[in-house]
mmCIF file of C-alpha atoms and ligand atoms in Angstrom:
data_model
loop_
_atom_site.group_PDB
_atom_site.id
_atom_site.type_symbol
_atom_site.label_atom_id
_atom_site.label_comp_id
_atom_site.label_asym_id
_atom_site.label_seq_id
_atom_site.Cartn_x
_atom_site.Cartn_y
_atom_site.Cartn_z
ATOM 1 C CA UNK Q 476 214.501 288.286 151.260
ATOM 2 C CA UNK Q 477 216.649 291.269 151.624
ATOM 3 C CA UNK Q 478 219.966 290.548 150.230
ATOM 4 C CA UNK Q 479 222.751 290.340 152.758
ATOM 5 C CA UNK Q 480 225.390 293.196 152.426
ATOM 6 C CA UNK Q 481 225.345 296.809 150.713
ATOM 7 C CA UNK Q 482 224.958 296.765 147.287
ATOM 8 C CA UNK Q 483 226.157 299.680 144.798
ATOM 9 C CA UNK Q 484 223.018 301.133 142.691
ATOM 10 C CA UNK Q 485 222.663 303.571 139.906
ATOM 11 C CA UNK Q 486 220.796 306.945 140.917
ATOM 12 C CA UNK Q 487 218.660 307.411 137.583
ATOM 13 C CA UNK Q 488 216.669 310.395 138.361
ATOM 14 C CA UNK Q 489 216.786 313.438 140.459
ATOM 15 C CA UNK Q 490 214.639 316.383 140.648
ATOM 16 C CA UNK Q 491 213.065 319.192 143.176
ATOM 17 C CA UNK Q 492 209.748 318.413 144.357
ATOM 18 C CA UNK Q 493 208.491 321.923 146.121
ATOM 19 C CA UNK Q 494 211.260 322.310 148.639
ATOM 20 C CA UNK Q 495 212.198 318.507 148.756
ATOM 21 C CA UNK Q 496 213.980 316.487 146.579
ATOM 22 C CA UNK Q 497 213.175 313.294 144.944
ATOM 23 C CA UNK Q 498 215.974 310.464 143.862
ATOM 24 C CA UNK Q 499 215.064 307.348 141.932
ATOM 25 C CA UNK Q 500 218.360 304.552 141.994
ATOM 26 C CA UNK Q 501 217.501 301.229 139.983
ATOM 27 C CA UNK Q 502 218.168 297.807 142.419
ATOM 28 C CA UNK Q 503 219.440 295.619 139.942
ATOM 29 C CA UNK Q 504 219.458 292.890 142.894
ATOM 30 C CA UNK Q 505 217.589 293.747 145.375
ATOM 31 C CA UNK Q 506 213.776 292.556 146.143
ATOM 32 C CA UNK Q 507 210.623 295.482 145.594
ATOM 33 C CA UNK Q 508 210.245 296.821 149.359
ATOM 34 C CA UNK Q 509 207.183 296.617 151.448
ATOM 35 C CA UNK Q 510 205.282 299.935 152.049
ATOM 36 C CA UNK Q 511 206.687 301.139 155.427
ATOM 37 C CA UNK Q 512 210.025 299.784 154.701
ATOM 38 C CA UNK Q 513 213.454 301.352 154.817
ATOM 39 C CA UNK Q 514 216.979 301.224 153.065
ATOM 40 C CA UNK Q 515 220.085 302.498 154.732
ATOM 41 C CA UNK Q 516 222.041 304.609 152.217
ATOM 42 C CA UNK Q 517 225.885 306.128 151.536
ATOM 43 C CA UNK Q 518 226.404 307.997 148.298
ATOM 44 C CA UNK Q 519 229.274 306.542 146.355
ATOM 45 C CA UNK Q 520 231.127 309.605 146.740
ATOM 46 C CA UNK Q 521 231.502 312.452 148.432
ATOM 47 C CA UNK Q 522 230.557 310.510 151.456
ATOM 48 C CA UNK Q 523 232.824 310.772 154.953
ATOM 49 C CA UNK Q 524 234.076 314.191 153.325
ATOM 50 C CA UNK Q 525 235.945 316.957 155.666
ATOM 51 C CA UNK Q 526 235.724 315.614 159.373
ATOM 52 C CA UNK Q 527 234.710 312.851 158.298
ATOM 53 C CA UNK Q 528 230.944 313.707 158.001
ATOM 54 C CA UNK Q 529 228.647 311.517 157.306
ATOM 55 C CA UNK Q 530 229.854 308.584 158.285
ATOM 56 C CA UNK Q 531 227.584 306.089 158.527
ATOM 57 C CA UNK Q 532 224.707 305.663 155.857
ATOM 58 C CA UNK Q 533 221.016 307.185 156.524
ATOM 59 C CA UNK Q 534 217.840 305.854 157.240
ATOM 60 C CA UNK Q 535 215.461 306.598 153.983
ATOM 61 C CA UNK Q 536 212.163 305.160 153.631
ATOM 62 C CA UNK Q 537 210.838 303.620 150.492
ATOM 63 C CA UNK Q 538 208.534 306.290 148.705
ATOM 64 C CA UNK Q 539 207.784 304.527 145.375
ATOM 65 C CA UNK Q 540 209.120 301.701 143.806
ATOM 66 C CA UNK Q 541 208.312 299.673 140.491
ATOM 67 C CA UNK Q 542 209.499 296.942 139.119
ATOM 68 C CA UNK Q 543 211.200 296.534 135.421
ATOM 69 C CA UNK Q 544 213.023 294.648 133.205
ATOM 70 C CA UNK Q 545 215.888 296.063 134.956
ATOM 71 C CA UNK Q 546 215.432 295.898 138.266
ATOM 72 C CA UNK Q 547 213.631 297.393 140.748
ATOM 73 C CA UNK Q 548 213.286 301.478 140.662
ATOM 74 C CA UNK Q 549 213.402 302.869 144.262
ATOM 75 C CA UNK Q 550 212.375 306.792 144.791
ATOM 76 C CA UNK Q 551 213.276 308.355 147.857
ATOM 77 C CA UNK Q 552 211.973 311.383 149.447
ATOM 78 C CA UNK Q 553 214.467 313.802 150.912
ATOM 79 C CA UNK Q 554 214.809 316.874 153.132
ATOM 80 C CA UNK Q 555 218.714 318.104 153.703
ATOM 81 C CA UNK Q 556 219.014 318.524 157.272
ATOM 82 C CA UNK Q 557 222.682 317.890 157.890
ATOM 83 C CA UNK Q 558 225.775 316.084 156.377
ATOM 84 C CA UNK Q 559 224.226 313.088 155.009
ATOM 85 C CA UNK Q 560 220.946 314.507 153.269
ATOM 86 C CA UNK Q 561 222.848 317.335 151.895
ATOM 87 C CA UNK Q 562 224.860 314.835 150.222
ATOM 88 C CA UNK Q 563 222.108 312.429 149.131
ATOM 89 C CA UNK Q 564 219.685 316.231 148.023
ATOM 90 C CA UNK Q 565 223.117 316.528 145.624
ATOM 91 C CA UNK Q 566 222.752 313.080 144.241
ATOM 92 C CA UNK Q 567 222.374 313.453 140.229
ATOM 93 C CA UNK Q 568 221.607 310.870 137.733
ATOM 94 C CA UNK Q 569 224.789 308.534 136.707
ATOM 95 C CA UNK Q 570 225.960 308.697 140.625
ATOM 96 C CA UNK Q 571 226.315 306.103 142.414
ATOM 97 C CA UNK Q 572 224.078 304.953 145.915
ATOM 98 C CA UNK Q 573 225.261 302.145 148.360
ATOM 99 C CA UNK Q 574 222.126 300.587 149.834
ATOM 100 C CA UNK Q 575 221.302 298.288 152.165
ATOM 101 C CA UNK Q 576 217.612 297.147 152.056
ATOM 102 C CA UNK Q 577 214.817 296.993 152.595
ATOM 103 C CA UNK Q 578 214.829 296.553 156.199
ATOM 104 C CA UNK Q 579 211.982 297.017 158.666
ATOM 105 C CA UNK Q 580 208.414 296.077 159.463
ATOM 106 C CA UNK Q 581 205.962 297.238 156.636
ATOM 107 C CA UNK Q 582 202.328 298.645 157.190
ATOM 108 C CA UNK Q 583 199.614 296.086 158.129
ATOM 109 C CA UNK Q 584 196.045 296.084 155.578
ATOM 110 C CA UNK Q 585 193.012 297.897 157.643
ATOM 111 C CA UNK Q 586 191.721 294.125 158.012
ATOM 112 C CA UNK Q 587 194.556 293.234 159.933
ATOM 113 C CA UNK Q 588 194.518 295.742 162.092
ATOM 114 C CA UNK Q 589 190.411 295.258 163.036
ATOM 115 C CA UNK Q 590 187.992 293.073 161.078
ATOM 116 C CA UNK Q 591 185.628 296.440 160.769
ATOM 117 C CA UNK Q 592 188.603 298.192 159.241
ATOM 118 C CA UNK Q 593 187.202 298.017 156.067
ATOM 119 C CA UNK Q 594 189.365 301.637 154.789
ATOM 120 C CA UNK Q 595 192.304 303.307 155.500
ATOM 121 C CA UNK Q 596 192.819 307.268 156.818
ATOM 122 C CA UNK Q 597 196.645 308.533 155.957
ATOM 123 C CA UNK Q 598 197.783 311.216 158.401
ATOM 124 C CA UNK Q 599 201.580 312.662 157.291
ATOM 125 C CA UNK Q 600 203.400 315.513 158.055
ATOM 126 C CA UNK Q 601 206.566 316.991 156.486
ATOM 127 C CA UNK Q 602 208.807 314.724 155.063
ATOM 128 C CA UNK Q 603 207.260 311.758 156.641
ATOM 129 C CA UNK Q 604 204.584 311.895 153.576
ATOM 130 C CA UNK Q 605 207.332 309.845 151.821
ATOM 131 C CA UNK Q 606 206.200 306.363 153.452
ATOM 132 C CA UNK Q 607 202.904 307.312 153.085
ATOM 133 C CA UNK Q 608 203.057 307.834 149.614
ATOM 134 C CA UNK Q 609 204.256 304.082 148.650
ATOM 135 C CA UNK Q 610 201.474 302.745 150.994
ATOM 136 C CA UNK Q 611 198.471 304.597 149.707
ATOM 137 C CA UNK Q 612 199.897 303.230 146.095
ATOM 138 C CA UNK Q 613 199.273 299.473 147.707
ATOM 139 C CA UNK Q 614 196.078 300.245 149.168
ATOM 140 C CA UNK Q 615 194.690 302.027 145.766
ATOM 141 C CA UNK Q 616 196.068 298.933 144.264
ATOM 142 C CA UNK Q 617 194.318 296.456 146.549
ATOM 143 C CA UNK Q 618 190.967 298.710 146.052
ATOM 144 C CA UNK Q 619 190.905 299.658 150.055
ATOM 145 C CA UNK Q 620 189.189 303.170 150.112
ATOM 146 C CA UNK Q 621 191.577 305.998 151.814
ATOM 147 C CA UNK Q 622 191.523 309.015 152.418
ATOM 148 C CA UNK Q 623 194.828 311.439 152.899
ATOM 149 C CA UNK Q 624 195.428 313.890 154.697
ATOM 150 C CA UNK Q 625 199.018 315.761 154.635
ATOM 151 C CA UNK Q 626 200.321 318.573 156.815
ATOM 152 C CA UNK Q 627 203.163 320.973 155.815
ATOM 153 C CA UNK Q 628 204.931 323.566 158.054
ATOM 154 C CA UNK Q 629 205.622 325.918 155.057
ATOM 155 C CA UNK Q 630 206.045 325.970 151.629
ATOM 156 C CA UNK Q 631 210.342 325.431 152.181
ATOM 157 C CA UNK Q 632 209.249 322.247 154.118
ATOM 158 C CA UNK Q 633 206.571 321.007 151.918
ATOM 159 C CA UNK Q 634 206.923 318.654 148.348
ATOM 160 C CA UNK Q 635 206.481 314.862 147.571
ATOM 161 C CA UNK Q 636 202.838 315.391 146.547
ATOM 162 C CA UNK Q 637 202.989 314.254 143.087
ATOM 163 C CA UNK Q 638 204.203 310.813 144.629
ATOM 164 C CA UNK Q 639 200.739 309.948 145.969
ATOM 165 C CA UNK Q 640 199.310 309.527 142.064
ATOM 166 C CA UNK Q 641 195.993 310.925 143.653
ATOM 167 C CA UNK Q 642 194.490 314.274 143.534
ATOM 168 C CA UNK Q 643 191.940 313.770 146.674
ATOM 169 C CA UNK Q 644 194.556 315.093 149.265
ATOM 170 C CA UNK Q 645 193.876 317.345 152.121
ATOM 171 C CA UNK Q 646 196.212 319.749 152.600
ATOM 172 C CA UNK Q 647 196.919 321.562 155.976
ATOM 173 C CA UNK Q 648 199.410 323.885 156.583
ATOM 174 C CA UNK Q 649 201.296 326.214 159.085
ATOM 175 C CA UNK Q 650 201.867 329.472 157.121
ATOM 176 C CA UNK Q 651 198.402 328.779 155.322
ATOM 177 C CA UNK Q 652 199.886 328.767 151.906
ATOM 178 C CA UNK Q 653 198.351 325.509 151.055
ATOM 179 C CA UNK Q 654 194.730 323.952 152.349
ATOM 180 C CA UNK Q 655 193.981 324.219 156.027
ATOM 181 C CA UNK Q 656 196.107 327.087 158.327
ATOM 182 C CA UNK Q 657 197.117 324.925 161.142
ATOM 183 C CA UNK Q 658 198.084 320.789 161.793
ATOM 184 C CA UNK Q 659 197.055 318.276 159.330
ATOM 185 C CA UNK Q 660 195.640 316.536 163.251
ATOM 186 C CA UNK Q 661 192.502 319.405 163.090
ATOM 187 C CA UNK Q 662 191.760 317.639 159.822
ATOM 188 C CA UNK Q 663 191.928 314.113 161.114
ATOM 189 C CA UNK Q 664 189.702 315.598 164.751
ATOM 190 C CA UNK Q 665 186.941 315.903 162.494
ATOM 191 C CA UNK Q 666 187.442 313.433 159.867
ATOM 192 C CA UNK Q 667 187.170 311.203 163.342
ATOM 193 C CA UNK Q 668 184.008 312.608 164.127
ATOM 194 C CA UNK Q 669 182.350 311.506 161.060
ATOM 195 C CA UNK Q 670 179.992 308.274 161.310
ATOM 196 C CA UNK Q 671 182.101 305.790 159.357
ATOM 197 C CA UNK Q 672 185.544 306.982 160.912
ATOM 198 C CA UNK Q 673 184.966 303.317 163.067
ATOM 199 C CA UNK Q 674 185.024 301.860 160.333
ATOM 200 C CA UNK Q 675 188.629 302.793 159.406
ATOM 201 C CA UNK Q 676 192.005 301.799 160.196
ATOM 202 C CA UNK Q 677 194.711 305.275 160.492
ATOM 203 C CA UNK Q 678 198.323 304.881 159.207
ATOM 204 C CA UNK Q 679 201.021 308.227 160.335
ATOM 205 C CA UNK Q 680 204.208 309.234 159.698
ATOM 206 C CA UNK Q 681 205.527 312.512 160.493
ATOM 207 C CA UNK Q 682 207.001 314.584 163.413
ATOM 208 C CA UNK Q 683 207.054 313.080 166.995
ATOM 209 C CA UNK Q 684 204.471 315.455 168.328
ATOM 210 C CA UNK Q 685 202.672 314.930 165.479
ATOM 211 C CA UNK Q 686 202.849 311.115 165.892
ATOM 212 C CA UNK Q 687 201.967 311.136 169.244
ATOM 213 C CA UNK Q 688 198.704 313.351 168.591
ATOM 214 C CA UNK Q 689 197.267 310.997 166.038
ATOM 215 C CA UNK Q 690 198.114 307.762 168.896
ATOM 216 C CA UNK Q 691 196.216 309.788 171.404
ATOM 217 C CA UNK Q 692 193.410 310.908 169.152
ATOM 218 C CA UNK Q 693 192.666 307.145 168.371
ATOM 219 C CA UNK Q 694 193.622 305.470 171.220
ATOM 220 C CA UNK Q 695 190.626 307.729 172.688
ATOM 221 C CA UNK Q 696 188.172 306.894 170.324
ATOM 222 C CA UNK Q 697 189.386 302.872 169.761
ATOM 223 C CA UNK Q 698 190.528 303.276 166.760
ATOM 224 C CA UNK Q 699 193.627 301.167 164.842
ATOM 225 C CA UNK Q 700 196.377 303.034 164.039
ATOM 226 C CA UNK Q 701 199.864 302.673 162.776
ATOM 227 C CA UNK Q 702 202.546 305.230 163.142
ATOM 228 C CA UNK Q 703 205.805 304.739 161.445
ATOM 229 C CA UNK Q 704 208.571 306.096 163.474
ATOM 230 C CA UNK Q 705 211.964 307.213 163.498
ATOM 231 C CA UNK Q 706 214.924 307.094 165.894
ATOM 232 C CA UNK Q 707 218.526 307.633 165.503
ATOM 233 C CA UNK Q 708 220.186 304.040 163.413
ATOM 234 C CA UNK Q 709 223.534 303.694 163.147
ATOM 235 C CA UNK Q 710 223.479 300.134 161.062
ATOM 236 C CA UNK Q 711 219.579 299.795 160.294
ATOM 237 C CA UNK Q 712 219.740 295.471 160.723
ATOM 238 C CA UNK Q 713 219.320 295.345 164.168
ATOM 239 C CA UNK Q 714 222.981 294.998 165.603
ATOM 240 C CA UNK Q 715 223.928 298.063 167.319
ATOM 241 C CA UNK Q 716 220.639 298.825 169.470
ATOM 242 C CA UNK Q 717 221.078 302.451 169.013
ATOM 243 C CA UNK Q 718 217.077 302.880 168.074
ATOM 244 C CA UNK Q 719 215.767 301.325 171.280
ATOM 245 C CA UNK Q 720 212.711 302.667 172.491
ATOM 246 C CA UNK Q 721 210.206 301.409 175.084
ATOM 247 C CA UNK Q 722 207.469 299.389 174.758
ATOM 248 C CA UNK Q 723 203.699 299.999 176.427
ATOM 249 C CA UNK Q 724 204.092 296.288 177.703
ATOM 250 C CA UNK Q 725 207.677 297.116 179.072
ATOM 251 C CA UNK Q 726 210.749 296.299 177.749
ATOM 252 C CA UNK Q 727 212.472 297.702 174.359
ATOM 253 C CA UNK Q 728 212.058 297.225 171.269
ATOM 254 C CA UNK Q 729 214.920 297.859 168.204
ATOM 255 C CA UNK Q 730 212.872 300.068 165.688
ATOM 256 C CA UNK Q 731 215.156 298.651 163.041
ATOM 257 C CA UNK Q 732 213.755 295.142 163.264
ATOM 258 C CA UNK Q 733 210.218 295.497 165.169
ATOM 259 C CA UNK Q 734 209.022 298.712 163.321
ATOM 260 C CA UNK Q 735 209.619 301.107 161.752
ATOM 261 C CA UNK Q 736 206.085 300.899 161.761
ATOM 262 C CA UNK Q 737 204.401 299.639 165.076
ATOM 263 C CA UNK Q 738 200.452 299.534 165.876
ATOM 264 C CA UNK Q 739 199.584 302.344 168.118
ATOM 265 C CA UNK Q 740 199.206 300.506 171.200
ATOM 266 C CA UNK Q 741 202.774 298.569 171.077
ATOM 267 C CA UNK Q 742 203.595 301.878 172.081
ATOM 268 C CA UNK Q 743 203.064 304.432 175.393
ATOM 269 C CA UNK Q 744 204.328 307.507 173.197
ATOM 270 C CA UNK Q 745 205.528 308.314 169.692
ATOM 271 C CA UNK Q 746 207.682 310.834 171.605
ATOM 272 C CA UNK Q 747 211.319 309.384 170.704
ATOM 273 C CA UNK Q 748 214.553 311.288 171.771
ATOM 274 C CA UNK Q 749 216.956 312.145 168.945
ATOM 275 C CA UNK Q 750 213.819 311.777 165.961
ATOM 276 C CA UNK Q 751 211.948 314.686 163.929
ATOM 277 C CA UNK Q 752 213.481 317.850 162.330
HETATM 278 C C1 LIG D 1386 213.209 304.595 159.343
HETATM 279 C C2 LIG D 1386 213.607 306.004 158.949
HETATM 280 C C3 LIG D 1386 213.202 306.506 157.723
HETATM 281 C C4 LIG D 1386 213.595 307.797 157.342
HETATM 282 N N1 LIG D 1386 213.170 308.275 156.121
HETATM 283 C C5 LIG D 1386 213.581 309.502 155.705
HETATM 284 C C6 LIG D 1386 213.177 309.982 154.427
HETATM 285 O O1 LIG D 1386 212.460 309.297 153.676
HETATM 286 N N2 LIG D 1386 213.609 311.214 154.035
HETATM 287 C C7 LIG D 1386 214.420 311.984 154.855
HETATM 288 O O2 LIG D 1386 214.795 313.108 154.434
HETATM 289 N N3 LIG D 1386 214.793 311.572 156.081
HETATM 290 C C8 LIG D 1386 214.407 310.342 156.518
HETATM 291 N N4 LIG D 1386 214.795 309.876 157.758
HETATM 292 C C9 LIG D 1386 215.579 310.766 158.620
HETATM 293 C C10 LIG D 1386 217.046 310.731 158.288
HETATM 294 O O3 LIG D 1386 217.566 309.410 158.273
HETATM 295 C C11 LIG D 1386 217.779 311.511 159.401
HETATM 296 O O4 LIG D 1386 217.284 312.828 159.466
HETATM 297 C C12 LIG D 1386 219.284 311.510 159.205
HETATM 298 O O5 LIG D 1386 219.892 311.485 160.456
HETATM 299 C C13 LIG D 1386 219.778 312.739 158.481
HETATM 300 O O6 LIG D 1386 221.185 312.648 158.349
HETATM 301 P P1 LIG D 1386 222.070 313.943 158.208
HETATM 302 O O7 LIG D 1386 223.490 313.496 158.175
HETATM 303 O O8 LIG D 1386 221.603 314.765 157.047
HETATM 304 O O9 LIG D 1386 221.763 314.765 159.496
HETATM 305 P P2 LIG D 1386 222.236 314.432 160.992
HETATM 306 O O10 LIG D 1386 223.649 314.890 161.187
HETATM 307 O O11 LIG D 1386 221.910 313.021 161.312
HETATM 308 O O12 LIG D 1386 221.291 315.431 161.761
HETATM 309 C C14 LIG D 1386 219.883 315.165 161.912
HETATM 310 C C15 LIG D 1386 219.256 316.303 162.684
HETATM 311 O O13 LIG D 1386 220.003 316.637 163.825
HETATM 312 C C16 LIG D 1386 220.388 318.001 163.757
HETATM 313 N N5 LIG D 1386 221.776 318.108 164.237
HETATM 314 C C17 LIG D 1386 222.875 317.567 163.685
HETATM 315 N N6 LIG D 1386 223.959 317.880 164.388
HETATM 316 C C18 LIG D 1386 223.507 318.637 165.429
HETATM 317 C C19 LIG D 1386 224.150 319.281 166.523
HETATM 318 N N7 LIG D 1386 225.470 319.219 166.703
HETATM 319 N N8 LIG D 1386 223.386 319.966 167.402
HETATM 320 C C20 LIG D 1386 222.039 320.045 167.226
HETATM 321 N N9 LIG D 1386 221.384 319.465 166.210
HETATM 322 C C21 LIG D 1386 222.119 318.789 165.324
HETATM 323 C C22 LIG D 1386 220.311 318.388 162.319
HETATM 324 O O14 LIG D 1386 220.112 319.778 162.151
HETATM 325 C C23 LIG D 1386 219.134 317.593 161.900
HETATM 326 O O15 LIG D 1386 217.943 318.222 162.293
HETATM 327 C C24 LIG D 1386 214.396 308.594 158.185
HETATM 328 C C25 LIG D 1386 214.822 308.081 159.429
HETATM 329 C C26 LIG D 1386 214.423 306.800 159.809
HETATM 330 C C27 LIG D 1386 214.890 306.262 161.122
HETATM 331 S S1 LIG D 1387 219.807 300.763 164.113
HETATM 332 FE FE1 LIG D 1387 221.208 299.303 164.945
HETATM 333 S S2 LIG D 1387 219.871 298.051 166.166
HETATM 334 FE FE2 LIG D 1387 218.502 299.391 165.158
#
């Protein structure tokens, strides 16, 4: 059970990871998080500085965690974008970190999804390799075979590899400086074409038009998917119904509570307003 209320945790590591930057806070308290999941944070300082900027805390998804003695370590995956990721990109060990978490809907096992889902395909792009990198941990640990495939723009917006713990990752990227030139989606076109690709379940998180590629490249073919998305959250628990986004069966649903991870066809397009940088 997530514990009600932020809680005040102790950032214990911080480093650059290519032109990202990895934090690590220790959750005395709090539960390990599901792979998918999310934690709102503030930094203890330094937070609703000049203008008041940022002031509420930001949506971060859960890129590692391990539990110790201590607690549970959380590492977070970060790209400074504005007010609130600058801040958190400046955390340093010693600091302090206000979370609340972890919230949200976690990624389903392949079997779940389809009973001939017997392995997993991981599709991320830019910084949404971070939730990606805590679920192919779970799978590796639960012996489900996966493949990963992860798409970078350019070296600037590129990092978080040495989070996976694997070294079978295909690499695309824009500016060709790493696998691939192009989208990490020409990968997955012909890893789809292969003869066991029905036999697979596919699990992305990344930019919107990314997102909605991989939904369209399955739903074609029948194949499972998951895509964890984003969408502007102003309080993360379900309260303020700022992430709303439509359903395929009609109606809304509050990413928050019912995702951030939803099954393809929950879904008529991974296009939401306000997400992706
Ligand atoms: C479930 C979930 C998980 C997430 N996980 C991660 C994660 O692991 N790592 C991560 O780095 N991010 C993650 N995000 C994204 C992150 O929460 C958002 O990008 C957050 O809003 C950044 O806060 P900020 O204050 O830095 O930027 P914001 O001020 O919120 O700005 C966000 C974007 O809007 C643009 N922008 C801001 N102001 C303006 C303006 N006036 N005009 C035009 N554009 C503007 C910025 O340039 C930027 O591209 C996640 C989001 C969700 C919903
Ligand atoms: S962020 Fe407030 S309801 Fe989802």
């Amino acid at each position: 059970m997530t514990p009600f209320g932020r809680r005040l945790c102790e950032v214990t590591e911080a480093r650059d990871s290519g032109g990202y930057r990895v934090f690590s806070a220790l959750d005395v308290t709090g539960p390990e998080p599901g792979a998918g999941q999310f934690y709102m944070l503030a930094a203890d300082q330094g937070w609703g500085g000049a203008g008041g900027r940022p002031y509420l805390s930001r949506a971060f998804a859960a890129a590692g965690a391990e539990a110790g003695r201590r607690g549970v370590r959380i590492d977070f995956l970060a790209e400074a974008v504005g007010p609130g990721t600058d801040r958190l990109t400046a955390l340093e060990p010693g600091d302090g970190l206000w979370v609340v978490g972890p919230l949200g809907r976690s990624f389903s096992p392949p079997s779940e999804l389809s009973p001939e889902a017997a392995g997993a395909i991981l599709v991320g792009g830019g910084i949404g390799v971070a939730t990606l990198a805590i679920w192919r941990r779970a799978l590796a640990a639960a012996g489900v075979p996966t493949r990963t495939l992860l798409g970078f723009r350019d070296r600037r917006h590129s990092g978080g590899l040495e989070l996976f713990d694997c070294s079978e990752i295909r690499l695309a990227s824009e500016d060709g400086h790493a696998g691939h030139q192009g989208y990490v989606t020409d990968l997955l076109a012909v890893m789809l074409e292969g003869d066991d690709a029905a036999s697979a379940a596919v699990y992305a998180c990344g930019p919107p038009a990314m997102l909605e590629s991989v939904r369209e490249m399955c739903a074609e073919r029948d194949i499972p998917c998951e895509l964890a998305l984003e969408a502007p959250m102003a309080c993360g628990y379900g309260a303020c119904f700022g992430c709303a986004i439509p359903r395929a069966a009609g109606g809304y649903m509050r990413l928050c509570v019912d995702g951030p991870v939803v099954r393809g066809d929950e879904i008529s397009t991974a296009l939401v307003p306000g997400s992706g940088h």
